[in-house]
Amino acid sequence: MALRCFPIWACPQTAYYHYPLLGFDTKRRRIPLWECSSSASQRAITAVGGDVPYGRELKKPSDEMGLTPERPQLETFHRDLSMLPKPLTANSLTSSAGDDSKVRISFQGIPGAYSETAALKAYPNCETVPCDQFETAFQAVELWLVDKAVLPIENSVGGSIHRNYDLLLRHRLHIAQEVHLPVNHCLLGVPGVQKEDIKCVLSHPQALDQCVNSLNELGIQRVSAKDTATAAQTVSSSGERSIGAVASVRAANIYGLDILAQNIQDDANNVTRFLILARDPMIPRTDRPYKTSIVFSLEEGPGVLFKALAVFALRNINLSKIESRPQRRRPLRVVDGSNNGCAKYFDYLFYIDFEASMAETCAQHALGHLQEFTSFIRILGCYPMDLVS
């Protein structure tokens, strides 16, 4: 008796398609088996009436017992044609690229944080989702609760945020965009107070460090808070006239505080670089300036770091950032060959940003050359550069 053939569906998180595999029925006939996944629907797609599934006839069990009528009947399945996906067109691709009304972006902090402002700069009509920790923002993307995450990676005054470099390696998200956000630290207070009335100010430790001179001139005591937006929320909830906050203009608007002074940071050119992270990588192109971020570890040998960096210089590729982080799983590298026996060195991961698209031949050749000196390499993302005037 012939087996009845049904479509096989698997449903992981990411939609993809496999090429057909060959199976066999009880008569050792080769049957194509398609495996596909879909997050939008759990219903199997079967043949439309009049079409023969898999390009062959499916006979009823009675046919094998000699009960087949003179005119064989085909067993067919029916479905709703409206359930079929519509093919994309050039117009739909263009329109969807600028439609961010349905994009959900996670960020660390509460409403009014600078990370939320960076998300709104990249996607003005997006829906922002606050998270209590940076890692929670990553997990929200991985669990399909949001579409993207925004992550501060470095500040022009405070430097790199090392915790977030480690999270980039721990999670499997891809950098899809970068955002440069000029920092405007404001002194905020409850409605009706003057800046001379403020005796104590709350904010994130880094924000307080960036406003030391201005706060010292006002004779204001500094107290650390979880982040700038939380400081603004605390001041608004307390109603204390002698307590202020250092936060953004957006935080002042959200929590109903007066802006007593703007741009109180000591360095006027204070910029934070944020990364927009997504589940899927960007498709590299050459129609605009692109940046590529990678992380790698090096093999042991003299001058190996110089050789690794030289693969970019030889191809006239500019390196815009290099950051080293110790490998947590293998912090020490033991090298045998010294006069006194074994020598121990810290083993590092190197994060590099270079200004080239992976669609360019020079970038492909550079990474191919780099692999000669590395024990591990991973591309974190290839994404458009944020050009700030």
Coordinates of C-alpha atoms in Angstrom, one line a residue:
M1 CA 0.0 0.0 0.0
A2 CA 1.4 3.4 -1.0
L3 CA 2.0 5.9 1.7
R4 CA 0.1 9.2 1.6
C5 CA 2.4 12.2 1.2
F6 CA 2.1 15.2 3.4
P7 CA 4.1 18.4 3.5
I8 CA 6.7 18.6 6.3
W9 CA 7.0 21.8 8.2
A10 CA 9.5 23.0 10.7
C11 CA 9.1 26.2 12.6
P12 CA 12.2 27.8 14.0
Q13 CA 12.4 31.5 14.8
T14 CA 13.9 32.6 11.4
A15 CA 12.1 32.0 8.2
Y16 CA 14.2 30.2 5.6
Y17 CA 13.9 27.5 2.9
H18 CA 15.9 24.4 2.1
Y19 CA 16.5 22.8 -1.2
P20 CA 14.5 19.6 -1.8
L21 CA 15.7 16.3 -0.3
L22 CA 14.9 12.9 -1.8
G23 CA 13.0 10.3 0.2
F24 CA 11.6 6.9 -0.8
D25 CA 8.1 5.4 -0.4
T26 CA 7.4 1.7 0.1
K27 CA 8.0 1.0 -3.6
R28 CA 11.4 2.7 -3.5
R29 CA 10.3 5.6 -5.6
R30 CA 12.1 8.9 -5.1
I31 CA 9.9 11.5 -3.5
P32 CA 11.0 15.2 -3.0
L33 CA 10.5 16.3 0.6
W34 CA 10.5 20.0 1.2
E35 CA 11.3 21.5 4.5
C36 CA 10.4 25.1 5.2
S37 CA 9.8 27.3 8.1
S38 CA 7.4 30.2 8.7
S39 CA 6.9 32.4 11.7
A40 CA 3.7 33.8 10.2
S41 CA 1.6 30.7 9.8
Q42 CA 1.6 27.1 11.2
R43 CA -0.6 25.8 8.3
A44 CA 0.9 23.6 5.7
I45 CA 0.7 24.8 2.1
T46 CA -0.9 22.1 -0.1
A47 CA -1.8 21.9 -3.7
V48 CA -4.7 23.8 -5.2
G49 CA -7.6 21.9 -6.7
G50 CA -6.7 20.5 -10.1
D51 CA -2.9 20.6 -9.3
V52 CA -1.1 17.4 -8.5
P53 CA 1.0 17.7 -5.3
Y54 CA 4.7 17.1 -5.9
G55 CA 4.1 16.6 -9.6
R56 CA 2.6 13.1 -9.3
E57 CA -0.7 11.4 -8.7
L58 CA -1.7 10.3 -5.2
K59 CA -3.8 7.2 -5.5
K60 CA -6.2 6.1 -2.9
P61 CA -5.5 2.9 -0.9
S62 CA -8.3 1.1 -2.7
D63 CA -6.3 1.4 -6.0
E64 CA -3.7 -1.0 -4.6
M65 CA -6.3 -3.7 -3.9
G66 CA -7.7 -3.8 -7.4
L67 CA -10.7 -1.6 -6.7
T68 CA -9.6 1.2 -9.0
P69 CA -12.4 2.4 -11.2
E70 CA -11.9 2.6 -15.0
R71 CA -11.2 6.3 -14.7
P72 CA -8.7 7.1 -11.9
Q73 CA -9.6 9.9 -9.6
L74 CA -7.0 12.3 -8.3
E75 CA -6.9 13.1 -4.6
T76 CA -6.4 16.9 -4.3
F77 CA -6.3 19.4 -1.5
H78 CA -7.7 22.9 -1.4
R79 CA -6.5 26.1 0.2
D80 CA -7.4 29.8 0.4
L81 CA -5.5 31.6 -2.3
S82 CA -5.5 34.8 -0.1
M83 CA -3.1 33.0 2.2
L84 CA -0.3 33.0 -0.4
P85 CA 2.5 35.6 0.1
K86 CA 2.4 38.4 -2.4
P87 CA 5.6 38.9 -4.5
L88 CA 7.7 42.0 -3.6
T89 CA 8.1 44.7 -6.2
A90 CA 10.7 47.5 -6.5
N91 CA 8.1 50.0 -5.2
S92 CA 7.2 47.9 -2.1
L93 CA 10.9 47.6 -1.2
T94 CA 11.3 51.4 -1.5
S95 CA 8.3 52.2 0.6
S96 CA 8.9 49.6 3.3
A97 CA 12.5 50.9 3.8
G98 CA 11.2 54.2 5.0
D99 CA 8.2 53.0 7.0
D100 CA 9.3 52.7 10.6
S101 CA 5.9 53.0 12.2
K102 CA 5.8 49.3 13.2
V103 CA 9.5 49.0 14.3
R104 CA 9.9 48.1 17.9
I105 CA 13.3 49.0 19.4
S106 CA 14.5 48.0 22.9
F107 CA 16.9 50.1 24.9
Q108 CA 18.4 50.1 28.4
G109 CA 16.8 52.5 30.8
I110 CA 13.5 54.2 31.1
P111 CA 11.7 56.8 28.8
G112 CA 13.8 59.9 28.5
A113 CA 17.2 58.0 28.3
Y114 CA 19.7 59.1 25.7
S115 CA 19.5 55.6 24.2
E116 CA 15.8 56.2 23.5
T117 CA 16.7 59.5 21.8
A118 CA 19.2 57.7 19.6
A119 CA 16.5 55.1 18.6
L120 CA 14.1 57.9 17.7
K121 CA 16.8 59.6 15.7
A122 CA 17.3 56.5 13.6
Y123 CA 13.6 55.6 13.4
P124 CA 11.5 58.7 14.2
N125 CA 8.2 56.8 14.2
C126 CA 9.3 53.7 16.0
E127 CA 7.9 52.2 19.3
T128 CA 10.6 52.2 22.0
V129 CA 10.6 49.5 24.6
P130 CA 12.6 50.2 27.9
C131 CA 14.6 47.4 29.5
D132 CA 16.3 47.3 32.9
Q133 CA 19.6 45.9 31.7
F134 CA 21.7 46.0 28.5
E135 CA 21.5 42.2 28.2
T136 CA 17.7 42.3 28.5
A137 CA 17.6 44.6 25.4
F138 CA 19.6 41.9 23.5
Q139 CA 17.4 39.1 24.7
A140 CA 14.2 41.0 23.6
V141 CA 15.5 41.0 20.0
E142 CA 16.5 37.3 20.2
L143 CA 13.1 36.3 21.5
W144 CA 11.3 38.3 18.8
L145 CA 9.7 40.6 21.3
V146 CA 11.1 43.6 19.5
D147 CA 12.7 44.1 16.0
K148 CA 15.9 45.9 17.0
A149 CA 18.0 47.1 20.0
V150 CA 20.0 50.3 20.5
L151 CA 23.3 50.1 22.3
P152 CA 25.7 52.8 23.4
I153 CA 29.2 51.7 22.5
E154 CA 31.5 54.7 23.1
N155 CA 31.5 58.3 24.1
S156 CA 33.9 61.0 22.9
V157 CA 34.7 61.9 26.5
G158 CA 34.2 58.8 28.5
G159 CA 35.6 56.3 26.0
S160 CA 34.5 52.8 25.2
I161 CA 31.7 51.0 27.1
H162 CA 33.5 47.7 27.7
R163 CA 30.5 45.8 29.0
N164 CA 28.7 46.3 25.7
Y165 CA 31.7 45.1 23.7
D166 CA 31.5 41.8 25.7
L167 CA 27.7 41.6 25.0
L168 CA 28.3 41.9 21.2
L169 CA 30.4 38.7 21.3
R170 CA 28.1 36.9 23.7
H171 CA 25.0 37.3 21.6
R172 CA 24.4 36.6 17.9
L173 CA 22.9 39.9 16.8
H174 CA 24.2 41.9 13.9
I175 CA 25.0 45.6 13.7
A176 CA 22.6 47.2 11.3
Q177 CA 23.3 50.9 11.7
E178 CA 25.2 53.4 13.8
V179 CA 23.9 56.7 15.3
H180 CA 26.0 59.6 16.5
L181 CA 24.1 61.6 19.1
P182 CA 25.4 64.9 20.3
V183 CA 25.1 65.0 24.1
N184 CA 23.2 68.0 25.6
H185 CA 23.3 67.7 29.4
C186 CA 20.7 69.9 31.1
L187 CA 20.3 71.0 34.7
L188 CA 16.7 70.1 35.6
G189 CA 14.5 71.1 38.5
V190 CA 10.9 71.0 39.7
P191 CA 8.7 73.8 38.2
G192 CA 9.3 77.2 39.6
V193 CA 12.8 76.8 41.1
Q194 CA 15.9 78.7 40.1
K195 CA 19.3 77.1 39.5
E196 CA 20.6 78.9 42.6
D197 CA 18.1 76.9 44.7
I198 CA 19.7 73.6 43.7
K199 CA 22.0 72.2 46.4
C200 CA 22.2 68.6 45.2
V201 CA 22.0 67.0 41.8
L202 CA 21.4 63.4 40.7
S203 CA 22.6 61.7 37.5
H204 CA 24.6 58.8 36.0
P205 CA 28.2 58.9 37.3
Q206 CA 29.6 59.4 33.7
A207 CA 27.2 62.4 33.2
L208 CA 28.3 63.9 36.4
D209 CA 31.9 63.5 35.5
Q210 CA 31.3 65.3 32.2
C211 CA 29.8 68.3 34.0
V212 CA 32.3 68.7 36.9
N213 CA 33.3 72.3 36.2
S214 CA 29.8 73.6 35.7
L215 CA 28.5 72.0 38.8
N216 CA 31.4 73.2 40.9
E217 CA 30.8 76.7 39.8
L218 CA 27.3 76.4 41.1
G219 CA 28.4 74.8 44.3
I220 CA 26.2 71.8 43.7
Q221 CA 26.8 68.4 45.4
R222 CA 26.8 65.4 43.1
V223 CA 25.0 62.1 43.8
S224 CA 25.1 59.1 41.6
A225 CA 21.9 57.6 40.1
K226 CA 21.2 54.5 37.9
D227 CA 20.9 56.7 34.8
T228 CA 20.0 60.2 33.7
A229 CA 16.3 59.5 33.0
T230 CA 15.9 57.7 36.4
A231 CA 17.5 60.8 38.0
A232 CA 14.9 63.0 36.3
Q233 CA 12.1 60.7 37.4
T234 CA 13.3 60.7 41.0
V235 CA 13.4 64.5 41.2
S236 CA 10.0 64.8 39.6
S237 CA 8.5 62.3 42.1
S238 CA 10.1 63.9 45.2
G239 CA 9.1 67.4 44.4
E240 CA 12.1 68.7 46.4
R241 CA 13.1 72.2 45.3
S242 CA 16.7 71.8 46.4
I243 CA 17.3 68.6 44.3
G244 CA 18.0 68.7 40.6
A245 CA 19.0 66.3 37.9
V246 CA 21.4 66.2 34.9
A247 CA 19.5 64.7 32.0
S248 CA 18.3 65.4 28.5
V249 CA 15.7 67.8 27.1
R250 CA 13.4 64.8 26.4
A251 CA 13.6 63.7 30.0
A252 CA 12.5 67.2 31.1
N253 CA 9.5 67.1 28.9
I254 CA 8.5 63.6 29.9
Y255 CA 8.7 64.2 33.7
G256 CA 7.5 67.8 33.8
L257 CA 10.7 69.4 34.9
D258 CA 12.0 72.9 34.1
I259 CA 15.3 73.3 32.2
L260 CA 17.4 75.5 34.4
A261 CA 20.5 75.4 32.1
Q262 CA 21.5 73.6 28.9
N263 CA 24.8 72.3 27.6
I264 CA 26.4 72.3 31.0
Q265 CA 28.9 69.6 29.9
D266 CA 32.5 70.6 30.1
D267 CA 33.4 69.5 26.6
A268 CA 31.1 71.1 24.0
N269 CA 31.9 68.4 21.5
N270 CA 30.4 65.6 23.5
V271 CA 29.1 62.8 21.2
T272 CA 28.0 59.2 22.0
R273 CA 28.0 56.6 19.3
F274 CA 25.2 54.1 19.4
L275 CA 24.7 50.8 17.5
I276 CA 21.4 49.5 16.1
L277 CA 21.3 45.7 16.4
A278 CA 19.1 43.3 14.5
R279 CA 18.6 39.6 14.1
D280 CA 19.5 39.6 10.5
P281 CA 22.6 41.2 8.9
M282 CA 22.4 44.1 6.6
I283 CA 23.0 43.4 2.9
P284 CA 26.3 45.3 2.1
R285 CA 26.1 47.8 -0.7
T286 CA 28.4 50.3 -2.3
D287 CA 26.0 53.2 -2.9
R288 CA 27.0 55.0 0.3
P289 CA 29.8 54.9 2.9
Y290 CA 29.8 51.7 4.8
K291 CA 31.6 50.5 7.9
T292 CA 32.4 46.9 8.9
S293 CA 33.0 45.7 12.5
I294 CA 34.8 42.5 13.3
V295 CA 36.3 40.7 16.3
F296 CA 39.2 38.3 16.2
S297 CA 41.9 36.6 18.2
L298 CA 45.5 36.1 17.0
E299 CA 47.8 33.2 16.7
E300 CA 51.1 33.3 18.6
G301 CA 54.1 34.8 16.8
P302 CA 56.4 37.8 16.5
G303 CA 54.8 40.9 15.1
V304 CA 51.5 39.1 14.5
L305 CA 49.4 42.1 15.5
F306 CA 51.3 44.3 13.1
K307 CA 50.8 41.8 10.3
A308 CA 47.0 41.6 11.1
L309 CA 46.6 45.4 10.9
A310 CA 48.8 45.6 7.8
V311 CA 46.3 43.7 5.7
F312 CA 44.1 46.8 5.8
A313 CA 46.8 49.3 5.2
L314 CA 48.1 47.4 2.2
R315 CA 44.6 47.9 0.6
N316 CA 44.2 51.5 1.6
I317 CA 41.3 50.7 4.0
N318 CA 41.0 53.1 6.9
L319 CA 40.7 51.7 10.5
S320 CA 38.4 53.9 12.5
K321 CA 38.4 52.0 15.8
I322 CA 40.4 49.3 17.6
E323 CA 39.5 47.9 21.0
S324 CA 41.1 45.0 22.9
R325 CA 39.4 42.9 25.5
P326 CA 40.8 40.0 27.5
Q327 CA 39.4 36.6 26.6
R328 CA 37.4 35.6 29.7
R329 CA 37.4 31.9 28.9
R330 CA 41.1 31.8 28.3
P331 CA 42.7 34.9 29.9
L332 CA 46.3 33.7 29.9
R333 CA 48.3 32.3 27.0
V334 CA 51.2 30.1 27.9
V335 CA 54.2 30.2 25.5
D336 CA 57.0 27.7 25.7
G337 CA 60.4 28.8 24.4
S338 CA 61.8 31.4 26.8
N339 CA 65.1 30.8 28.6
N340 CA 63.5 30.1 31.9
G341 CA 60.7 27.8 30.6
C342 CA 57.1 28.9 30.0
A343 CA 56.0 32.5 29.8
K344 CA 52.4 33.7 30.4
Y345 CA 50.7 36.5 28.5
F346 CA 47.2 37.9 28.5
D347 CA 45.2 36.6 25.6
Y348 CA 43.1 39.3 23.9
L349 CA 40.2 39.7 21.6
F350 CA 40.5 42.6 19.1
Y351 CA 37.5 44.6 18.0
I352 CA 38.1 46.6 14.8
D353 CA 35.9 49.0 12.7
F354 CA 37.1 49.7 9.2
E355 CA 35.6 52.0 6.6
A356 CA 34.7 49.6 3.7
S357 CA 31.7 47.6 2.6
M358 CA 31.9 43.8 2.4
A359 CA 30.6 44.2 -1.1
E360 CA 33.9 45.7 -2.1
T361 CA 36.6 43.3 -3.3
C362 CA 39.3 45.0 -1.2
A363 CA 37.4 44.2 2.0
Q364 CA 36.9 40.6 1.0
H365 CA 40.6 40.2 0.2
A366 CA 41.6 41.9 3.5
L367 CA 39.6 39.5 5.6
G368 CA 40.9 36.6 3.6
H369 CA 44.4 37.7 4.3
L370 CA 43.6 38.4 8.0
Q371 CA 42.6 34.7 8.5
E372 CA 46.2 33.7 8.0
F373 CA 47.1 35.3 11.4
T374 CA 43.9 34.6 13.4
S375 CA 42.6 31.7 15.5
F376 CA 39.1 33.1 15.5
I377 CA 37.3 35.8 13.5
R378 CA 33.7 37.0 13.4
I379 CA 32.0 39.7 11.4
L380 CA 29.7 41.7 13.8
G381 CA 28.1 43.7 11.0
C382 CA 28.4 45.7 7.8
Y383 CA 26.3 48.8 8.0
P384 CA 25.9 52.4 6.7
M385 CA 28.0 55.1 8.4
D386 CA 26.3 57.9 10.2
L387 CA 27.7 61.1 8.7
V388 CA 27.5 63.9 11.2
S389 CA 28.2 67.5 10.2

